[in-house]
Amino acid sequence: MGEPPKLLMPSDVTARARRTVDRNLKSWLFGATVDDLTMRLGSPSEAAVAAHRGVVENWVHAWQVSPLDVRWEERRWPSLGRQRLPVAVTIAGADAIVSAAGETRRWRSLQQRCARLQALDDAPHWPEVVDSTFRYWNGLTDDDFERLLAVVRWLQQHPHSGLLIRQLPIPGVDTKWLGAHRTAVTSLVVPLGVPEDLGLRERELLRAVVIADPALRQGLPRIFAAPDRELATLAIAAHQILVVENLQTLEALPDVPDTVAVFGWGDNSVAVADFPWVRNARRVRYWGDLDIDGFDILARFRARCPCESLLMDEASVHRWRGLAVPYGAGGSVDVAWLTESERTALDVLQREGLRLEQERIPMDAVVDLLMV
């Protein structure tokens, strides 16, 4: 009997239409020319029809009931007589191709979204903005698109509100939503004249401080937190300033004479280097995790403010090695700002893939060094 003839079924055309839609949907949405989609359905010979009559009959019937625009041709064969066979399908226009792909709902939704976004502004450049931001609003759920539109409209009307994110009076929009969709929002509102920061006021970080010497407190609590702009103006005259990387470690620090400790807060540690009372202290010490991030922060802090490290040397690595954990993170450190012992410690940790978190080291060992 041989192999059955190669015949395209309606499902094959649907799959081809869907691939065509996926490739061209955006360009069609913004006015690109739509080429007709023409597919030949097969051309079985008389012998093939005779050998695979059931297959061919199913194929013919499938196209007889198809809603697509099918072109039929008549065949006259000596043994089979006159037969009318489907030859090709032509699908003309975006609407028809989208319908054949089963994507009409998606197409209509995107057309409506595009029209609503276009209506936000009549500036000559605005259609290009809507086009360039397609990847952000194309995949949103209907609810999230409505929220996006509401946020854009509100910011368009209030470009310099000075509100915190939580204060935005937009139904369904909270801090978490705006955080997840901020790129989409920014890409649409900045071309409308809204600042990159959306005209919003960022919540200030509250940095913790421990006045470890009771004589220095002068009515202040032992531990408190405030924004950097307020902390920088404090009238503190401590002999020793300790910048601590871990908040719990800071909280656990006992009283130490003539010492004030400050929470570093990762990359924000460098800001502490600019506090006048830190720069004026006779001794500034940075105590971070024994890992690549800790040494990177130490190097950048030292580039801004002369300081010593605490428990971040070769001896500390060897002494507390049993408390280290596996750690394979990469990164780079400007080792020019590290001492020889600090560089050696970093080399050991990187070579052996280890990390020693500062809170693992007994506090007694820390206090002994701080008292020196």
mmCIF file of C-alpha atoms in Angstrom:
data_model
loop_
_atom_site.group_PDB
_atom_site.id
_atom_site.type_symbol
_atom_site.label_atom_id
_atom_site.label_comp_id
_atom_site.label_asym_id
_atom_site.label_seq_id
_atom_site.Cartn_x
_atom_site.Cartn_y
_atom_site.Cartn_z
ATOM 1 C CA MET A 1 0.000 0.000 0.000
ATOM 2 C CA GLY A 2 2.899 2.360 0.593
ATOM 3 C CA GLU A 3 2.968 5.390 2.796
ATOM 4 C CA PRO A 4 -0.259 7.421 3.124
ATOM 5 C CA PRO A 5 -0.243 10.731 1.257
ATOM 6 C CA LYS A 6 0.826 13.889 3.068
ATOM 7 C CA LEU A 7 -2.411 15.733 3.709
ATOM 8 C CA LEU A 8 -2.910 18.822 5.886
ATOM 9 C CA MET A 9 -5.846 18.699 8.250
ATOM 10 C CA PRO A 10 -7.640 21.734 9.763
ATOM 11 C CA SER A 11 -5.616 21.234 12.965
ATOM 12 C CA ASP A 12 -2.409 21.653 10.937
ATOM 13 C CA VAL A 13 -3.666 24.950 9.565
ATOM 14 C CA THR A 14 -4.638 26.052 13.071
ATOM 15 C CA ALA A 15 -1.121 25.304 14.318
ATOM 16 C CA ARG A 16 0.436 27.205 11.409
ATOM 17 C CA ALA A 17 -1.907 30.141 12.015
ATOM 18 C CA ARG A 18 -0.978 30.158 15.684
ATOM 19 C CA ARG A 19 2.735 30.297 14.871
ATOM 20 C CA THR A 20 2.059 33.130 12.452
ATOM 21 C CA VAL A 21 0.120 35.029 15.102
ATOM 22 C CA ASP A 22 2.866 34.559 17.686
ATOM 23 C CA ARG A 23 5.432 35.989 15.254
ATOM 24 C CA ASN A 24 3.360 38.893 13.982
ATOM 25 C CA LEU A 25 0.774 39.860 16.580
ATOM 26 C CA LYS A 26 2.640 42.898 17.879
ATOM 27 C CA SER A 27 3.462 44.276 14.425
ATOM 28 C CA TRP A 28 -0.148 43.807 13.281
ATOM 29 C CA LEU A 29 -1.333 45.594 16.398
ATOM 30 C CA PHE A 30 0.684 48.638 15.420
ATOM 31 C CA GLY A 31 -0.391 48.718 11.782
ATOM 32 C CA ALA A 32 2.017 46.470 9.879
ATOM 33 C CA THR A 33 0.873 45.035 6.567
ATOM 34 C CA VAL A 34 -0.743 41.625 6.942
ATOM 35 C CA ASP A 35 0.184 39.077 4.293
ATOM 36 C CA ASP A 36 -2.378 36.452 3.354
ATOM 37 C CA LEU A 37 -1.683 33.037 4.798
ATOM 38 C CA THR A 38 -1.959 30.437 2.015
ATOM 39 C CA MET A 39 -1.358 26.740 2.610
ATOM 40 C CA ARG A 40 -1.550 23.888 0.142
ATOM 41 C CA LEU A 41 -3.435 20.987 1.672
ATOM 42 C CA GLY A 42 -2.025 18.102 -0.357
ATOM 43 C CA SER A 43 -2.374 16.566 -3.796
ATOM 44 C CA PRO A 44 -2.945 12.804 -3.522
ATOM 45 C CA SER A 45 -2.543 10.741 -6.650
ATOM 46 C CA GLU A 46 -5.194 8.302 -7.901
ATOM 47 C CA ALA A 47 -3.082 5.403 -6.648
ATOM 48 C CA ALA A 48 -2.714 6.980 -3.217
ATOM 49 C CA VAL A 49 -6.458 7.584 -2.944
ATOM 50 C CA ALA A 50 -7.183 4.007 -3.947
ATOM 51 C CA ALA A 51 -4.640 2.630 -1.466
ATOM 52 C CA HIS A 52 -5.689 4.871 1.434
ATOM 53 C CA ARG A 53 -9.304 5.559 0.682
ATOM 54 C CA GLY A 54 -10.360 5.914 4.348
ATOM 55 C CA VAL A 55 -7.622 8.429 5.106
ATOM 56 C CA VAL A 56 -8.506 10.538 2.085
ATOM 57 C CA GLU A 57 -12.240 10.414 2.802
ATOM 58 C CA ASN A 58 -11.649 11.634 6.359
ATOM 59 C CA TRP A 59 -9.470 14.419 5.006
ATOM 60 C CA VAL A 60 -12.076 15.508 2.461
ATOM 61 C CA HIS A 61 -14.855 15.418 5.050
ATOM 62 C CA ALA A 62 -12.798 17.497 7.519
ATOM 63 C CA TRP A 63 -12.458 20.251 4.939
ATOM 64 C CA GLN A 64 -16.081 20.018 3.869
ATOM 65 C CA VAL A 65 -17.175 21.044 7.359
ATOM 66 C CA SER A 66 -14.373 23.571 7.928
ATOM 67 C CA PRO A 67 -15.381 27.242 8.138
ATOM 68 C CA LEU A 68 -12.165 28.269 6.366
ATOM 69 C CA ASP A 69 -12.018 29.502 2.783
ATOM 70 C CA VAL A 70 -11.061 26.308 0.993
ATOM 71 C CA ARG A 71 -10.261 26.127 -2.712
ATOM 72 C CA TRP A 72 -11.522 22.900 -4.319
ATOM 73 C CA GLU A 73 -10.491 21.297 -7.567
ATOM 74 C CA GLU A 74 -11.992 18.476 -9.551
ATOM 75 C CA ARG A 75 -10.022 15.395 -10.511
ATOM 76 C CA ARG A 76 -11.047 12.899 -13.220
ATOM 77 C CA TRP A 77 -9.482 9.530 -12.751
ATOM 78 C CA PRO A 78 -9.968 6.408 -14.908
ATOM 79 C CA SER A 79 -10.741 4.087 -12.017
ATOM 80 C CA LEU A 80 -12.228 6.481 -9.444
ATOM 81 C CA GLY A 81 -14.139 8.785 -11.712
ATOM 82 C CA ARG A 82 -14.812 12.424 -10.920
ATOM 83 C CA GLN A 83 -13.580 13.519 -7.459
ATOM 84 C CA ARG A 84 -13.687 16.955 -5.828
ATOM 85 C CA LEU A 85 -10.675 17.528 -3.546
ATOM 86 C CA PRO A 86 -9.567 20.381 -1.262
ATOM 87 C CA VAL A 87 -6.428 21.969 -2.661
ATOM 88 C CA ALA A 88 -5.525 25.052 -0.626
ATOM 89 C CA VAL A 89 -6.663 27.392 2.109
ATOM 90 C CA THR A 90 -6.184 31.147 2.005
ATOM 91 C CA ILE A 91 -6.703 33.191 5.142
ATOM 92 C CA ALA A 92 -6.772 36.916 4.447
ATOM 93 C CA GLY A 93 -6.314 39.642 7.052
ATOM 94 C CA ALA A 94 -5.263 39.731 10.667
ATOM 95 C CA ASP A 95 -8.740 39.081 12.053
ATOM 96 C CA ALA A 96 -9.159 35.932 9.959
ATOM 97 C CA ILE A 97 -5.694 34.571 10.759
ATOM 98 C CA VAL A 98 -6.205 35.239 14.458
ATOM 99 C CA SER A 99 -9.598 33.525 14.304
ATOM 100 C CA ALA A 100 -8.099 30.492 12.554
ATOM 101 C CA ALA A 101 -5.494 30.330 15.314
ATOM 102 C CA GLY A 102 -8.171 30.403 17.999
ATOM 103 C CA GLU A 103 -6.703 33.641 19.384
ATOM 104 C CA THR A 104 -9.586 36.028 18.790
ATOM 105 C CA ARG A 105 -10.131 36.806 22.485
ATOM 106 C CA ARG A 106 -6.443 37.603 22.968
ATOM 107 C CA TRP A 107 -6.395 39.738 19.821
ATOM 108 C CA ARG A 108 -9.461 41.747 20.811
ATOM 109 C CA SER A 109 -8.091 42.234 24.316
ATOM 110 C CA LEU A 110 -4.776 43.573 23.003
ATOM 111 C CA GLN A 111 -6.534 45.875 20.546
ATOM 112 C CA GLN A 112 -8.583 47.307 23.390
ATOM 113 C CA ARG A 113 -5.540 47.675 25.631
ATOM 114 C CA CYS A 114 -3.582 49.385 22.888
ATOM 115 C CA ALA A 115 -6.438 51.807 22.178
ATOM 116 C CA ARG A 116 -6.815 52.689 25.862
ATOM 117 C CA LEU A 117 -3.095 53.316 26.222
ATOM 118 C CA GLN A 118 -3.009 55.379 23.027
ATOM 119 C CA ALA A 119 -5.784 57.551 24.462
ATOM 120 C CA LEU A 120 -3.625 58.599 27.424
ATOM 121 C CA ASP A 121 -1.745 61.204 25.423
ATOM 122 C CA ASP A 122 -1.828 62.860 22.016
ATOM 123 C CA ALA A 123 1.871 63.727 21.732
ATOM 124 C CA PRO A 124 3.498 62.640 18.438
ATOM 125 C CA HIS A 125 5.947 60.348 20.240
ATOM 126 C CA TRP A 126 3.327 58.583 22.355
ATOM 127 C CA PRO A 127 2.438 55.786 19.883
ATOM 128 C CA GLU A 128 6.134 54.808 19.879
ATOM 129 C CA VAL A 129 6.053 54.616 23.684
ATOM 130 C CA VAL A 130 3.025 52.320 23.619
ATOM 131 C CA ASP A 131 4.782 50.178 21.006
ATOM 132 C CA SER A 132 8.082 49.978 22.919
ATOM 133 C CA THR A 133 6.363 49.027 26.185
ATOM 134 C CA PHE A 134 4.331 46.194 24.627
ATOM 135 C CA ARG A 135 6.337 43.519 26.453
ATOM 136 C CA TYR A 136 5.295 44.994 29.794
ATOM 137 C CA TRP A 137 1.521 45.239 29.295
ATOM 138 C CA ASN A 138 1.002 42.360 26.842
ATOM 139 C CA GLY A 139 1.227 39.566 29.399
ATOM 140 C CA LEU A 140 -0.678 41.218 32.259
ATOM 141 C CA THR A 141 -3.887 39.746 33.551
ATOM 142 C CA ASP A 142 -6.967 41.870 32.933
ATOM 143 C CA ASP A 143 -6.991 42.963 36.583
ATOM 144 C CA ASP A 144 -3.325 43.941 36.538
ATOM 145 C CA PHE A 145 -3.776 45.878 33.300
ATOM 146 C CA GLU A 146 -6.623 47.830 34.892
ATOM 147 C CA ARG A 147 -4.356 48.586 37.856
ATOM 148 C CA LEU A 148 -1.543 49.635 35.525
ATOM 149 C CA LEU A 149 -3.842 52.004 33.673
ATOM 150 C CA ALA A 150 -5.152 53.441 36.941
ATOM 151 C CA VAL A 151 -1.616 54.039 38.255
ATOM 152 C CA VAL A 152 -0.478 55.694 35.020
ATOM 153 C CA ARG A 153 -3.502 57.986 34.978
ATOM 154 C CA TRP A 154 -3.070 58.934 38.632
ATOM 155 C CA LEU A 155 0.640 59.668 38.273
ATOM 156 C CA GLN A 156 -0.049 61.600 35.095
ATOM 157 C CA GLN A 157 -2.345 63.848 37.125
ATOM 158 C CA HIS A 158 -0.097 63.943 40.232
ATOM 159 C CA PRO A 159 3.506 63.779 38.946
ATOM 160 C CA HIS A 160 5.009 65.279 42.136
ATOM 161 C CA SER A 161 2.769 63.964 44.896
ATOM 162 C CA GLY A 162 5.526 63.363 47.439
ATOM 163 C CA LEU A 163 3.526 60.459 48.854
ATOM 164 C CA LEU A 164 4.893 57.182 50.139
ATOM 165 C CA ILE A 165 3.973 54.155 48.025
ATOM 166 C CA ARG A 166 1.587 52.953 50.729
ATOM 167 C CA GLN A 167 -0.275 56.255 50.543
ATOM 168 C CA LEU A 168 -1.263 55.995 46.884
ATOM 169 C CA PRO A 169 -5.079 56.299 46.795
ATOM 170 C CA ILE A 170 -5.519 53.770 43.968
ATOM 171 C CA PRO A 171 -7.804 50.761 44.582
ATOM 172 C CA GLY A 172 -6.018 47.420 44.362
ATOM 173 C CA VAL A 173 -2.531 48.944 44.263
ATOM 174 C CA ASP A 174 -0.247 48.346 47.229
ATOM 175 C CA THR A 175 3.488 48.406 47.839
ATOM 176 C CA LYS A 176 3.912 44.821 46.686
ATOM 177 C CA TRP A 177 2.029 45.388 43.427
ATOM 178 C CA LEU A 178 3.957 48.524 42.531
ATOM 179 C CA GLY A 179 7.220 46.823 43.402
ATOM 180 C CA ALA A 180 6.434 43.942 41.049
ATOM 181 C CA HIS A 181 5.269 46.205 38.199
ATOM 182 C CA ARG A 182 7.411 49.283 38.700
ATOM 183 C CA THR A 183 9.342 48.842 35.454
ATOM 184 C CA ALA A 184 6.092 48.752 33.469
ATOM 185 C CA VAL A 185 4.789 51.820 35.279
ATOM 186 C CA THR A 186 8.022 53.780 34.874
ATOM 187 C CA SER A 187 8.362 52.964 31.177
ATOM 188 C CA LEU A 188 4.927 54.486 30.541
ATOM 189 C CA VAL A 189 4.857 57.483 32.881
ATOM 190 C CA VAL A 190 8.359 58.901 32.417
ATOM 191 C CA PRO A 191 7.594 59.832 28.755
ATOM 192 C CA LEU A 192 4.493 61.579 30.147
ATOM 193 C CA GLY A 193 6.667 63.866 32.262
ATOM 194 C CA VAL A 194 6.595 61.950 35.543
ATOM 195 C CA PRO A 195 10.006 61.708 37.302
ATOM 196 C CA GLU A 196 11.906 58.430 37.427
ATOM 197 C CA ASP A 197 11.092 58.177 41.128
ATOM 198 C CA LEU A 198 7.395 58.567 40.201
ATOM 199 C CA GLY A 199 7.265 61.709 42.297
ATOM 200 C CA LEU A 200 7.027 59.503 45.374
ATOM 201 C CA ARG A 201 8.830 59.829 48.669
ATOM 202 C CA GLU A 202 10.882 56.794 49.566
ATOM 203 C CA ARG A 203 10.611 55.470 53.093
ATOM 204 C CA GLU A 204 13.802 56.399 54.900
ATOM 205 C CA LEU A 205 15.947 53.619 56.258
ATOM 206 C CA LEU A 206 16.139 53.652 60.034
ATOM 207 C CA ARG A 207 19.661 52.747 61.076
ATOM 208 C CA ALA A 208 20.179 51.280 64.527
ATOM 209 C CA VAL A 209 22.761 52.704 66.924
ATOM 210 C CA VAL A 210 23.941 51.326 70.264
ATOM 211 C CA ILE A 211 25.525 53.733 72.749
ATOM 212 C CA ALA A 212 27.489 51.078 74.553
ATOM 213 C CA ASP A 213 28.956 53.439 77.160
ATOM 214 C CA PRO A 214 26.349 54.546 79.743
ATOM 215 C CA ALA A 215 28.318 57.749 80.320
ATOM 216 C CA LEU A 216 27.787 58.791 76.702
ATOM 217 C CA ARG A 217 24.020 58.311 76.577
ATOM 218 C CA GLN A 218 23.079 61.648 78.127
ATOM 219 C CA GLY A 219 19.387 60.902 78.128
ATOM 220 C CA LEU A 220 19.382 58.875 74.909
ATOM 221 C CA PRO A 221 18.248 55.242 74.919
ATOM 222 C CA ARG A 222 20.918 52.562 74.793
ATOM 223 C CA ILE A 223 19.691 51.420 71.380
ATOM 224 C CA PHE A 224 17.648 53.491 68.927
ATOM 225 C CA ALA A 225 17.138 53.923 65.188
ATOM 226 C CA ALA A 226 16.831 57.018 63.026
ATOM 227 C CA PRO A 227 17.378 58.117 59.386
ATOM 228 C CA ASP A 228 20.951 58.802 58.337
ATOM 229 C CA ARG A 229 20.289 62.527 57.892
ATOM 230 C CA GLU A 230 19.378 62.745 61.590
ATOM 231 C CA LEU A 231 22.102 60.411 62.811
ATOM 232 C CA ALA A 232 24.744 62.474 61.025
ATOM 233 C CA THR A 233 23.900 65.510 63.199
ATOM 234 C CA LEU A 234 24.197 63.730 66.559
ATOM 235 C CA ALA A 235 26.593 65.292 69.051
ATOM 236 C CA ILE A 236 28.474 62.134 69.968
ATOM 237 C CA ALA A 237 32.103 62.164 71.000
ATOM 238 C CA ALA A 238 33.081 58.522 71.417
ATOM 239 C CA HIS A 239 36.657 57.329 71.440
ATOM 240 C CA GLN A 240 35.713 54.173 69.528
ATOM 241 C CA ILE A 241 33.135 53.613 66.765
ATOM 242 C CA LEU A 242 32.253 50.050 65.779
ATOM 243 C CA VAL A 243 30.365 49.426 62.514
ATOM 244 C CA VAL A 244 28.588 46.072 62.796
ATOM 245 C CA GLU A 245 27.173 44.163 59.848
ATOM 246 C CA ASN A 246 24.522 42.034 61.562
ATOM 247 C CA LEU A 247 21.608 43.670 63.415
ATOM 248 C CA GLN A 248 21.252 40.863 65.958
ATOM 249 C CA THR A 249 24.955 41.078 66.701
ATOM 250 C CA LEU A 250 24.573 44.798 67.289
ATOM 251 C CA GLU A 251 21.672 44.196 69.667
ATOM 252 C CA ALA A 252 23.651 41.562 71.572
ATOM 253 C CA LEU A 253 26.651 43.838 72.129
ATOM 254 C CA PRO A 254 27.148 44.478 75.868
ATOM 255 C CA ASP A 255 28.278 47.749 77.391
ATOM 256 C CA VAL A 256 31.817 48.725 76.390
ATOM 257 C CA PRO A 257 33.513 51.878 77.705
ATOM 258 C CA ASP A 258 33.721 54.881 75.374
ATOM 259 C CA THR A 259 32.192 52.935 72.464
ATOM 260 C CA VAL A 260 29.287 53.552 70.074
ATOM 261 C CA ALA A 261 28.225 50.824 67.647
ATOM 262 C CA VAL A 262 26.349 51.421 64.392
ATOM 263 C CA PHE A 263 24.426 48.992 62.204
ATOM 264 C CA GLY A 264 26.163 48.880 58.807
ATOM 265 C CA TRP A 265 23.300 47.429 56.743
ATOM 266 C CA GLY A 266 25.253 45.842 53.904
ATOM 267 C CA ASP A 267 26.051 48.188 51.065
ATOM 268 C CA ASN A 268 24.599 51.034 53.125
ATOM 269 C CA SER A 269 27.550 50.758 55.497
ATOM 270 C CA VAL A 270 29.562 53.216 53.419
ATOM 271 C CA ALA A 271 27.119 56.021 54.320
ATOM 272 C CA VAL A 272 28.241 55.750 57.965
ATOM 273 C CA ALA A 273 31.730 56.803 56.892
ATOM 274 C CA ASP A 274 30.392 60.313 56.230
ATOM 275 C CA PHE A 275 28.907 60.878 59.685
ATOM 276 C CA PRO A 276 31.030 63.677 61.267
ATOM 277 C CA TRP A 277 31.134 61.973 64.674
ATOM 278 C CA VAL A 278 32.416 58.801 62.993
ATOM 279 C CA ARG A 279 35.122 60.599 61.045
ATOM 280 C CA ASN A 280 36.165 62.510 64.168
ATOM 281 C CA ALA A 281 36.475 59.411 66.345
ATOM 282 C CA ARG A 282 39.979 58.410 67.337
ATOM 283 C CA ARG A 283 39.336 54.775 66.415
ATOM 284 C CA VAL A 284 36.904 53.418 63.813
ATOM 285 C CA ARG A 285 36.518 49.657 63.444
ATOM 286 C CA TYR A 286 34.506 47.662 60.911
ATOM 287 C CA TRP A 287 33.302 44.179 61.832
ATOM 288 C CA GLY A 288 31.658 42.244 59.040
ATOM 289 C CA ASP A 289 31.143 38.686 57.922
ATOM 290 C CA LEU A 290 34.220 36.779 56.856
ATOM 291 C CA ASP A 291 33.172 36.352 53.226
ATOM 292 C CA ILE A 292 33.643 38.158 49.939
ATOM 293 C CA ASP A 293 30.798 40.613 50.610
ATOM 294 C CA GLY A 294 32.164 41.488 54.028
ATOM 295 C CA PHE A 295 35.624 42.221 52.666
ATOM 296 C CA ASP A 296 34.162 44.194 49.745
ATOM 297 C CA ILE A 297 32.252 46.445 52.162
ATOM 298 C CA LEU A 298 35.339 46.795 54.354
ATOM 299 C CA ALA A 299 37.406 47.913 51.356
ATOM 300 C CA ARG A 300 34.828 50.454 50.219
ATOM 301 C CA PHE A 301 34.326 51.779 53.758
ATOM 302 C CA ARG A 302 38.061 52.177 54.248
ATOM 303 C CA ALA A 303 38.320 54.055 50.944
ATOM 304 C CA ARG A 304 36.014 56.684 52.486
ATOM 305 C CA CYS A 305 37.143 56.603 56.110
ATOM 306 C CA PRO A 306 40.307 55.189 57.713
ATOM 307 C CA CYS A 307 39.356 52.189 59.823
ATOM 308 C CA GLU A 308 40.590 48.956 61.330
ATOM 309 C CA SER A 309 38.869 45.636 60.818
ATOM 310 C CA LEU A 310 37.764 43.503 63.736
ATOM 311 C CA LEU A 311 38.066 39.705 63.572
ATOM 312 C CA MET A 312 38.560 39.811 59.805
ATOM 313 C CA ASP A 313 42.140 38.590 59.654
ATOM 314 C CA GLU A 314 43.986 35.341 59.019
ATOM 315 C CA ALA A 315 44.184 34.452 62.724
ATOM 316 C CA SER A 316 40.409 34.776 63.126
ATOM 317 C CA VAL A 317 39.770 32.467 60.179
ATOM 318 C CA HIS A 318 41.996 29.762 61.627
ATOM 319 C CA ARG A 319 40.737 30.180 65.187
ATOM 320 C CA TRP A 320 37.034 29.999 64.315
ATOM 321 C CA ARG A 321 37.261 27.835 61.212
ATOM 322 C CA GLY A 322 35.050 25.149 62.769
ATOM 323 C CA LEU A 323 32.136 27.601 62.796
ATOM 324 C CA ALA A 324 32.377 28.370 59.074
ATOM 325 C CA VAL A 325 29.829 27.108 56.550
ATOM 326 C CA PRO A 326 30.182 26.223 52.834
ATOM 327 C CA TYR A 327 29.821 29.277 50.614
ATOM 328 C CA GLY A 328 30.444 29.448 46.882
ATOM 329 C CA ALA A 329 29.369 32.986 45.968
ATOM 330 C CA GLY A 330 31.540 34.888 43.509
ATOM 331 C CA GLY A 331 32.367 38.562 43.302
ATOM 332 C CA SER A 332 35.335 40.877 43.452
ATOM 333 C CA VAL A 333 37.072 42.977 46.090
ATOM 334 C CA ASP A 334 39.430 45.908 45.643
ATOM 335 C CA VAL A 335 42.167 44.224 47.653
ATOM 336 C CA ALA A 336 44.361 47.318 47.466
ATOM 337 C CA TRP A 337 42.370 48.579 50.455
ATOM 338 C CA LEU A 338 42.965 45.412 52.496
ATOM 339 C CA THR A 339 45.866 44.637 54.802
ATOM 340 C CA GLU A 340 48.076 41.632 54.128
ATOM 341 C CA SER A 341 46.370 39.623 56.870
ATOM 342 C CA GLU A 342 42.909 40.527 55.534
ATOM 343 C CA ARG A 343 43.904 39.493 52.011
ATOM 344 C CA THR A 344 45.226 36.181 53.322
ATOM 345 C CA ALA A 345 41.975 35.564 55.188
ATOM 346 C CA LEU A 346 39.976 36.285 52.040
ATOM 347 C CA ASP A 347 42.205 33.965 49.973
ATOM 348 C CA VAL A 348 41.660 31.102 52.429
ATOM 349 C CA LEU A 349 37.888 31.563 52.455
ATOM 350 C CA GLN A 350 37.645 31.748 48.656
ATOM 351 C CA ARG A 351 40.010 28.837 48.063
ATOM 352 C CA GLU A 352 38.144 26.580 50.461
ATOM 353 C CA GLY A 353 34.648 27.872 49.669
ATOM 354 C CA LEU A 354 33.839 28.960 53.217
ATOM 355 C CA ARG A 355 31.982 31.728 54.984
ATOM 356 C CA LEU A 356 32.248 32.694 58.650
ATOM 357 C CA GLU A 357 29.311 34.812 59.781
ATOM 358 C CA GLN A 358 30.154 37.320 62.480
ATOM 359 C CA GLU A 359 27.330 36.240 64.799
ATOM 360 C CA ARG A 360 28.917 32.768 65.085
ATOM 361 C CA ILE A 361 31.926 34.180 66.922
ATOM 362 C CA PRO A 362 31.503 34.265 70.729
ATOM 363 C CA MET A 363 30.777 37.779 71.992
ATOM 364 C CA ASP A 364 33.378 37.455 74.760
ATOM 365 C CA ALA A 365 36.123 37.338 72.134
ATOM 366 C CA VAL A 366 34.760 40.515 70.558
ATOM 367 C CA VAL A 367 34.514 42.425 73.822
ATOM 368 C CA ASP A 368 38.078 41.467 74.754
ATOM 369 C CA LEU A 369 39.335 43.086 71.533
ATOM 370 C CA LEU A 370 37.154 46.157 71.959
ATOM 371 C CA MET A 371 38.633 46.754 75.406
ATOM 372 C CA VAL A 372 42.188 46.828 74.050
#
